């Protein structure tokens, strides 16, 4: 990141109400106040173009502080509202934490519409109606499986953005069948959150697939860089294109994300995509939650293990038989971890490092 004029960086107080935060965010967006950090930041001074700093932890487990400009945030909000047909006076509801870009985006979209979002993060009682909202797949699953208050809220919205983690086609179809207008989103903190809706890039965003099949993104929504890690940013943002760690393809003009470049393990000489395994299991056994992870193994190199949460069927043997049928004998799990809930990193992403720790702890 180039060293230009700097501005103060202050940590957002989690005790602030949404009204207080909106007032401070508006000043940050207009360059009338300090930049705001959501989560720990390595400095108290940033480039004057930076409006907010989000601390993000990828699947690798390494933490990065992403600096995002007001122009990128506003471009993202404008394009999102435009895609959804949101108009001045429309109201968003806030169901996501403000330590993540998806939560901040709800606030910025509301700023662009001249309204204040309804804060439902710790709301007690019947949820009021909102025009738009954003959730992660876990929340959508809960709405369809017993949380009637949330279900009614989502049904009453004109559109519901769903992102932060993979949304299975089965869960998406069930939500649509229940009367929820689901809009799937793809993006990351480095792209100011979701920038591809229902497989289509938002206005001002371009996508391409690199020779390594990585999804690359270009446009007005890109962050300024990583605080204190310029080399890392430059290794991922090349000629204006941010190279993600996701593998994908473009089919009939739509982006299809197939998994992460770093989630492929080699077990007994065979490649296994952990994301593909999880996707297949969620598709075939939609009432359970699964996560695939690997354990270092002298015989296999990397041994495939499956974590399962939820009650009832399927049995471990059913899971094994299905994976062998779907992917071949090399995909037979070498172990299972049965737990009440999957540990998450960020919003909706499974913490595979934690699963390894839990497995190793349980086996000692």
Coordinates of C-alpha atoms in Angstrom, one line a residue:
X1 CA 0.0 0.0 0.0
X2 CA 1.4 3.4 -1.0
X3 CA 2.3 5.7 1.8
X4 CA 0.1 8.8 1.2
X5 CA -1.4 11.2 3.7
X6 CA -2.9 9.4 6.6
X7 CA -5.9 9.5 8.8
X8 CA -6.7 8.2 12.3
X9 CA -8.0 4.7 12.7
X10 CA -10.3 4.0 15.7
X11 CA -11.8 0.7 16.8
X12 CA -15.6 0.6 16.6
X13 CA -17.1 0.1 20.0
X14 CA -19.3 -3.1 20.1
X15 CA -21.5 -1.3 22.6
X16 CA -22.5 1.4 20.1
X17 CA -26.1 1.2 19.0
X18 CA -26.7 1.0 15.2
X19 CA -27.7 4.7 15.3
X20 CA -24.4 5.7 16.9
X21 CA -22.5 3.5 14.5
X22 CA -24.4 4.8 11.5
X23 CA -23.5 8.4 12.5
X24 CA -19.8 7.5 12.8
X25 CA -19.8 5.5 9.6
X26 CA -21.3 8.3 7.7
X27 CA -18.5 10.6 8.8
X28 CA -15.9 7.9 7.8
X29 CA -17.5 7.5 4.4
X30 CA -17.5 11.3 3.9
X31 CA -13.8 11.6 5.1
X32 CA -15.1 13.9 8.0
X33 CA -14.0 11.5 10.7
X34 CA -11.6 8.8 11.5
X35 CA -11.5 5.4 9.8
X36 CA -13.2 2.6 11.7
X37 CA -11.6 -0.7 12.6
X38 CA -14.0 -3.7 13.1
X39 CA -11.8 -6.1 15.0
X40 CA -8.1 -5.9 15.9
X41 CA -5.9 -3.7 13.7
X42 CA -2.1 -3.5 13.6
X43 CA -1.9 0.3 13.5
X44 CA -3.8 3.5 14.5
X45 CA -3.0 5.4 11.3
X46 CA -4.0 4.4 7.8
X47 CA -3.9 5.8 4.3
X48 CA -6.4 8.6 4.0
X49 CA -8.3 6.7 1.4
X50 CA -9.2 3.9 3.8
X51 CA -12.6 4.2 5.4
X52 CA -12.8 0.9 7.3
X53 CA -10.5 -1.9 8.3
X54 CA -11.9 -5.5 8.6
X55 CA -9.9 -8.2 10.3
X56 CA -10.5 -11.4 8.3
X57 CA -9.3 -15.0 8.9
X58 CA -9.3 -17.2 5.8
X59 CA -9.6 -20.9 5.8
X60 CA -5.8 -21.1 6.1
X61 CA -6.2 -19.6 9.6
X62 CA -4.0 -16.6 9.0
X63 CA -5.4 -13.3 10.0
X64 CA -5.3 -10.2 7.7
X65 CA -6.4 -6.6 8.1
X66 CA -8.2 -5.5 5.0
X67 CA -8.3 -1.7 4.3
X68 CA -11.4 -0.7 2.2
X69 CA -12.0 2.8 0.8
X70 CA -15.3 4.7 1.0
X71 CA -15.5 4.6 -2.8
X72 CA -15.4 0.8 -2.8
X73 CA -18.0 0.5 -0.1
X74 CA -20.4 2.9 -1.7
X75 CA -19.9 1.3 -5.2
X76 CA -20.7 -2.1 -3.6
X77 CA -23.8 -0.7 -1.9
X78 CA -25.1 1.2 -5.0
X79 CA -24.6 -1.9 -7.2
X80 CA -26.3 -4.2 -4.6
X81 CA -29.3 -1.9 -4.2
X82 CA -29.5 -1.5 -7.9
X83 CA -29.5 -5.2 -8.6
X84 CA -32.2 -5.7 -6.0
X85 CA -34.4 -2.8 -7.2
X86 CA -34.1 -1.1 -3.7
X87 CA -35.2 2.4 -3.7
X88 CA -34.8 5.4 -1.4
X89 CA -36.7 4.8 1.8
X90 CA -36.5 1.0 1.6
X91 CA -35.4 -0.6 4.9
X92 CA -32.8 -3.3 5.5
X93 CA -32.6 -5.5 8.6
X94 CA -29.4 -6.5 10.3
X95 CA -29.0 -10.1 11.2
X96 CA -25.2 -10.4 10.7
X97 CA -22.3 -9.5 13.1
X98 CA -20.6 -6.2 12.5
X99 CA -17.2 -7.8 12.7
X100 CA -17.7 -9.0 9.1
X101 CA -18.0 -7.1 5.9
X102 CA -21.5 -8.6 5.2
X103 CA -22.8 -6.9 8.3
X104 CA -21.1 -3.6 7.5
X105 CA -22.5 -3.7 4.0
X106 CA -26.1 -3.7 5.4
X107 CA -25.3 -0.4 7.1
X108 CA -23.7 1.1 4.0
X109 CA -26.7 0.0 1.8
X110 CA -29.0 1.7 4.3
X111 CA -26.9 4.9 4.2
X112 CA -27.3 4.9 0.4
X113 CA -31.1 4.6 0.8
X114 CA -31.4 7.3 3.4
X115 CA -32.7 4.8 6.1
X116 CA -31.5 3.0 9.2
X117 CA -31.4 -0.8 9.4
X118 CA -33.5 -2.6 11.9
X119 CA -31.1 -4.3 14.3
X120 CA -32.3 -7.9 14.9
X121 CA -29.0 -9.3 16.2
X122 CA -30.3 -9.6 19.8
X123 CA -33.9 -8.7 19.2
X124 CA -36.5 -10.1 21.6
X125 CA -39.9 -10.7 20.2
X126 CA -41.6 -10.9 16.8
X127 CA -39.3 -9.5 14.1
X128 CA -40.7 -6.4 12.3
X129 CA -41.0 -6.4 8.6
X130 CA -38.0 -5.2 6.4
X131 CA -37.7 -4.8 2.7
X132 CA -34.3 -6.5 2.4
X133 CA -32.0 -8.6 4.6
X134 CA -28.8 -10.7 4.4
X135 CA -28.1 -14.1 6.1
X136 CA -25.7 -17.0 6.0
X137 CA -26.8 -20.5 5.0
X138 CA -26.9 -21.6 8.6
X139 CA -29.5 -19.0 9.4
X140 CA -31.5 -19.9 6.4
X141 CA -31.4 -23.6 7.5
X142 CA -32.7 -22.6 11.0
X143 CA -35.5 -20.6 9.5
X144 CA -36.6 -23.6 7.6
X145 CA -36.2 -26.0 10.5
X146 CA -38.1 -24.5 13.5
X147 CA -37.3 -20.8 13.7
X148 CA -40.7 -19.6 12.6
X149 CA -40.0 -16.0 13.7
X150 CA -37.0 -15.8 11.3
X151 CA -38.9 -17.7 8.6
X152 CA -41.7 -15.1 8.6
X153 CA -39.2 -12.3 8.5
X154 CA -37.4 -13.8 5.5
X155 CA -40.7 -14.5 3.7
X156 CA -41.8 -10.9 4.2
X157 CA -38.7 -9.4 2.6
X158 CA -38.5 -8.5 -1.1
X159 CA -35.2 -10.3 -1.4
X160 CA -32.8 -12.2 1.0
X161 CA -29.1 -12.2 0.3
X162 CA -27.5 -15.5 1.2
X163 CA -23.7 -15.7 1.3
X164 CA -20.6 -16.2 3.5
X165 CA -20.5 -20.0 2.8
X166 CA -21.7 -22.5 0.3
X167 CA -25.4 -22.7 -0.2
X168 CA -26.6 -26.2 -1.2
X169 CA -29.0 -26.4 -4.1
X170 CA -31.4 -28.4 -1.9
X171 CA -31.5 -25.7 0.8
X172 CA -31.9 -23.0 -1.8
X173 CA -34.8 -24.9 -3.4
X174 CA -36.5 -25.4 0.0
X175 CA -36.2 -21.7 0.8
X176 CA -37.7 -20.8 -2.6
X177 CA -40.5 -23.3 -2.1
X178 CA -41.2 -21.7 1.3
X179 CA -41.7 -18.3 -0.4
X180 CA -38.3 -16.7 0.3
X181 CA -36.8 -14.8 -2.6
X182 CA -33.2 -16.0 -2.3
X183 CA -30.3 -14.2 -4.0
X184 CA -27.0 -16.1 -3.7
X185 CA -24.0 -13.9 -3.3
X186 CA -20.3 -14.6 -3.8
X187 CA -17.4 -12.4 -2.7
X188 CA -14.9 -11.8 0.1
X189 CA -13.7 -9.0 2.3
X190 CA -11.2 -8.1 -0.3
X191 CA -14.1 -7.4 -2.8
X192 CA -16.1 -5.4 -0.2
X193 CA -18.2 -8.5 0.3
X194 CA -20.6 -10.0 -2.2
X195 CA -20.0 -8.8 -5.7
X196 CA -21.5 -11.6 -7.8
X197 CA -25.3 -12.1 -7.3
X198 CA -26.9 -15.3 -8.6
X199 CA -23.8 -15.9 -10.6
X200 CA -23.9 -12.5 -12.3
X201 CA -21.3 -9.8 -11.5
X202 CA -22.7 -6.6 -10.1
X203 CA -22.4 -3.4 -12.1
X204 CA -18.8 -2.3 -12.2
X205 CA -17.5 -5.8 -11.4
X206 CA -15.7 -8.1 -13.8
X207 CA -14.8 -11.8 -13.3
X208 CA -12.5 -14.1 -15.1
X209 CA -11.0 -17.5 -14.6
X210 CA -7.2 -17.8 -14.5
X211 CA -5.2 -20.6 -16.2
X212 CA -5.1 -22.3 -12.8
X213 CA -9.0 -22.1 -12.7
X214 CA -8.9 -19.5 -10.0
X215 CA -11.7 -17.0 -9.8
X216 CA -10.3 -13.5 -10.4
X217 CA -12.2 -10.3 -9.7
X218 CA -11.7 -6.7 -10.9
X219 CA -13.6 -3.5 -10.4
X220 CA -14.6 -0.6 -8.2
X221 CA -15.3 -2.7 -5.2
X222 CA -11.8 -4.0 -4.6
X223 CA -10.1 -3.1 -1.3
X224 CA -7.0 -1.0 -1.1
X225 CA -4.8 -3.7 0.4
X226 CA -3.7 -5.5 3.5
X227 CA -2.4 -3.4 6.4
X228 CA 1.3 -4.1 7.0
X229 CA 1.3 -6.8 4.3
X230 CA 1.9 -5.1 1.0
X231 CA 3.8 -8.0 -0.5
X232 CA 0.9 -10.4 0.2
X233 CA -1.6 -8.1 -1.4
X234 CA 0.6 -7.6 -4.5
X235 CA 0.9 -11.4 -4.8
X236 CA -2.9 -11.7 -5.0
X237 CA -3.8 -8.5 -6.8
X238 CA -2.2 -8.6 -10.2
X239 CA -2.8 -6.0 -12.9
X240 CA -5.9 -4.9 -11.1
X241 CA -7.3 -8.4 -10.7
X242 CA -7.7 -9.9 -7.3
X243 CA -6.9 -13.6 -7.6
X244 CA -9.1 -15.5 -5.1
X245 CA -8.4 -18.9 -3.6
X246 CA -11.6 -20.3 -5.1
X247 CA -11.8 -22.6 -8.1
X248 CA -14.5 -21.9 -10.6
X249 CA -15.8 -21.8 -14.1
X250 CA -18.1 -19.6 -16.2
X251 CA -21.0 -21.4 -17.7
X252 CA -23.7 -19.7 -19.8
X253 CA -22.4 -16.4 -18.5
X254 CA -22.8 -17.4 -14.9
X255 CA -20.0 -17.9 -12.3
X256 CA -20.0 -21.4 -10.8
X257 CA -17.7 -21.7 -7.7
X258 CA -16.5 -25.3 -7.4
X259 CA -14.4 -25.1 -4.3
X260 CA -11.1 -23.7 -2.8
X261 CA -7.7 -24.2 -4.4
X262 CA -6.3 -25.1 -1.0
X263 CA -9.0 -27.7 0.0
X264 CA -7.7 -30.5 -2.2
X265 CA -6.0 -33.3 -0.3
X266 CA -4.0 -36.2 -1.7
X267 CA -4.9 -39.4 0.0
X268 CA -3.3 -42.6 -1.2
X269 CA -2.2 -40.8 -4.3
X270 CA -5.7 -39.6 -5.2
X271 CA -6.9 -36.1 -5.2
X272 CA -10.0 -35.4 -3.0
X273 CA -11.8 -32.0 -2.9
X274 CA -13.1 -31.4 0.6
X275 CA -15.6 -29.0 -0.7
X276 CA -16.9 -31.5 -3.3
X277 CA -17.2 -34.1 -0.5
X278 CA -19.2 -31.7 1.7
X279 CA -21.4 -30.5 -1.2
X280 CA -22.3 -34.1 -2.1
X281 CA -23.1 -35.0 1.5
X282 CA -25.3 -32.0 2.0
X283 CA -27.1 -32.7 -1.2
X284 CA -27.8 -36.3 -0.3
X285 CA -28.4 -35.9 3.4
X286 CA -29.9 -32.4 3.6
X287 CA -31.0 -32.7 7.3
X288 CA -27.5 -33.1 8.6
X289 CA -24.5 -30.8 8.8
X290 CA -21.2 -32.2 7.5
X291 CA -17.6 -31.0 7.2
X292 CA -14.7 -32.8 5.6
X293 CA -11.2 -32.5 7.0
X294 CA -7.9 -34.3 6.8
X295 CA -5.5 -35.9 9.3
X296 CA -1.8 -36.5 8.5
X297 CA -1.4 -40.2 8.1
X298 CA 1.6 -42.4 7.6
X299 CA -0.2 -44.8 5.2
X300 CA -2.4 -42.4 3.3
X301 CA -0.5 -39.1 3.5
X302 CA -3.7 -37.3 4.2
X303 CA -6.6 -39.3 5.6
X304 CA -10.1 -38.1 4.9
X305 CA -12.3 -37.6 8.0
X306 CA -15.9 -36.5 8.2
X307 CA -17.4 -34.4 11.0
X308 CA -21.2 -34.8 11.5
X309 CA -23.6 -32.7 13.5
X310 CA -27.3 -33.1 14.0
X311 CA -29.5 -36.0 15.2
X312 CA -30.9 -39.1 13.5
X313 CA -29.7 -40.8 10.3
X314 CA -27.6 -41.3 8.3
X315 CA -25.2 -43.9 9.9
X316 CA -21.5 -43.7 9.4
X317 CA -21.7 -46.7 7.0
X318 CA -24.3 -45.0 4.9
X319 CA -22.1 -41.9 4.6
X320 CA -19.1 -44.1 3.7
X321 CA -21.0 -46.1 1.1
X322 CA -22.4 -43.0 -0.5
X323 CA -19.0 -41.3 -0.8
X324 CA -17.4 -44.5 -2.3
X325 CA -20.3 -44.7 -4.8
X326 CA -20.0 -41.0 -5.6
X327 CA -16.2 -40.5 -5.8
X328 CA -14.6 -44.0 -5.7
X329 CA -13.0 -46.2 -3.0
X330 CA -10.3 -43.5 -2.2
X331 CA -13.0 -41.3 -0.8
X332 CA -14.0 -43.8 2.0
X333 CA -13.6 -41.8 5.2
X334 CA -10.9 -43.1 7.6
X335 CA -12.7 -41.7 10.6
X336 CA -15.7 -39.8 11.9
X337 CA -16.2 -37.0 14.4
X338 CA -19.7 -36.7 15.9
X339 CA -20.3 -33.3 17.5
X340 CA -23.3 -31.2 18.5
X341 CA -22.3 -28.3 16.2
X342 CA -19.7 -27.6 13.6
X343 CA -17.1 -25.0 14.8
X344 CA -17.2 -21.9 12.5
X345 CA -14.6 -19.4 11.5
X346 CA -16.1 -16.1 10.3
X347 CA -19.7 -16.3 9.5
X348 CA -20.8 -19.6 8.2
X349 CA -17.4 -21.1 7.2
X350 CA -16.3 -24.3 8.9
X351 CA -13.1 -24.2 11.0
X352 CA -11.3 -27.2 9.7
X353 CA -8.2 -26.5 11.8
X354 CA -10.4 -26.7 14.9
X355 CA -11.9 -30.0 13.7
X356 CA -8.4 -31.5 13.5
X357 CA -7.7 -30.3 17.0
X358 CA -11.0 -31.8 18.3
X359 CA -10.3 -35.1 16.6
X360 CA -6.7 -35.3 17.9
X361 CA -8.0 -34.4 21.4
X362 CA -10.7 -37.1 21.3
X363 CA -8.3 -39.7 20.2
X364 CA -5.9 -39.2 23.1

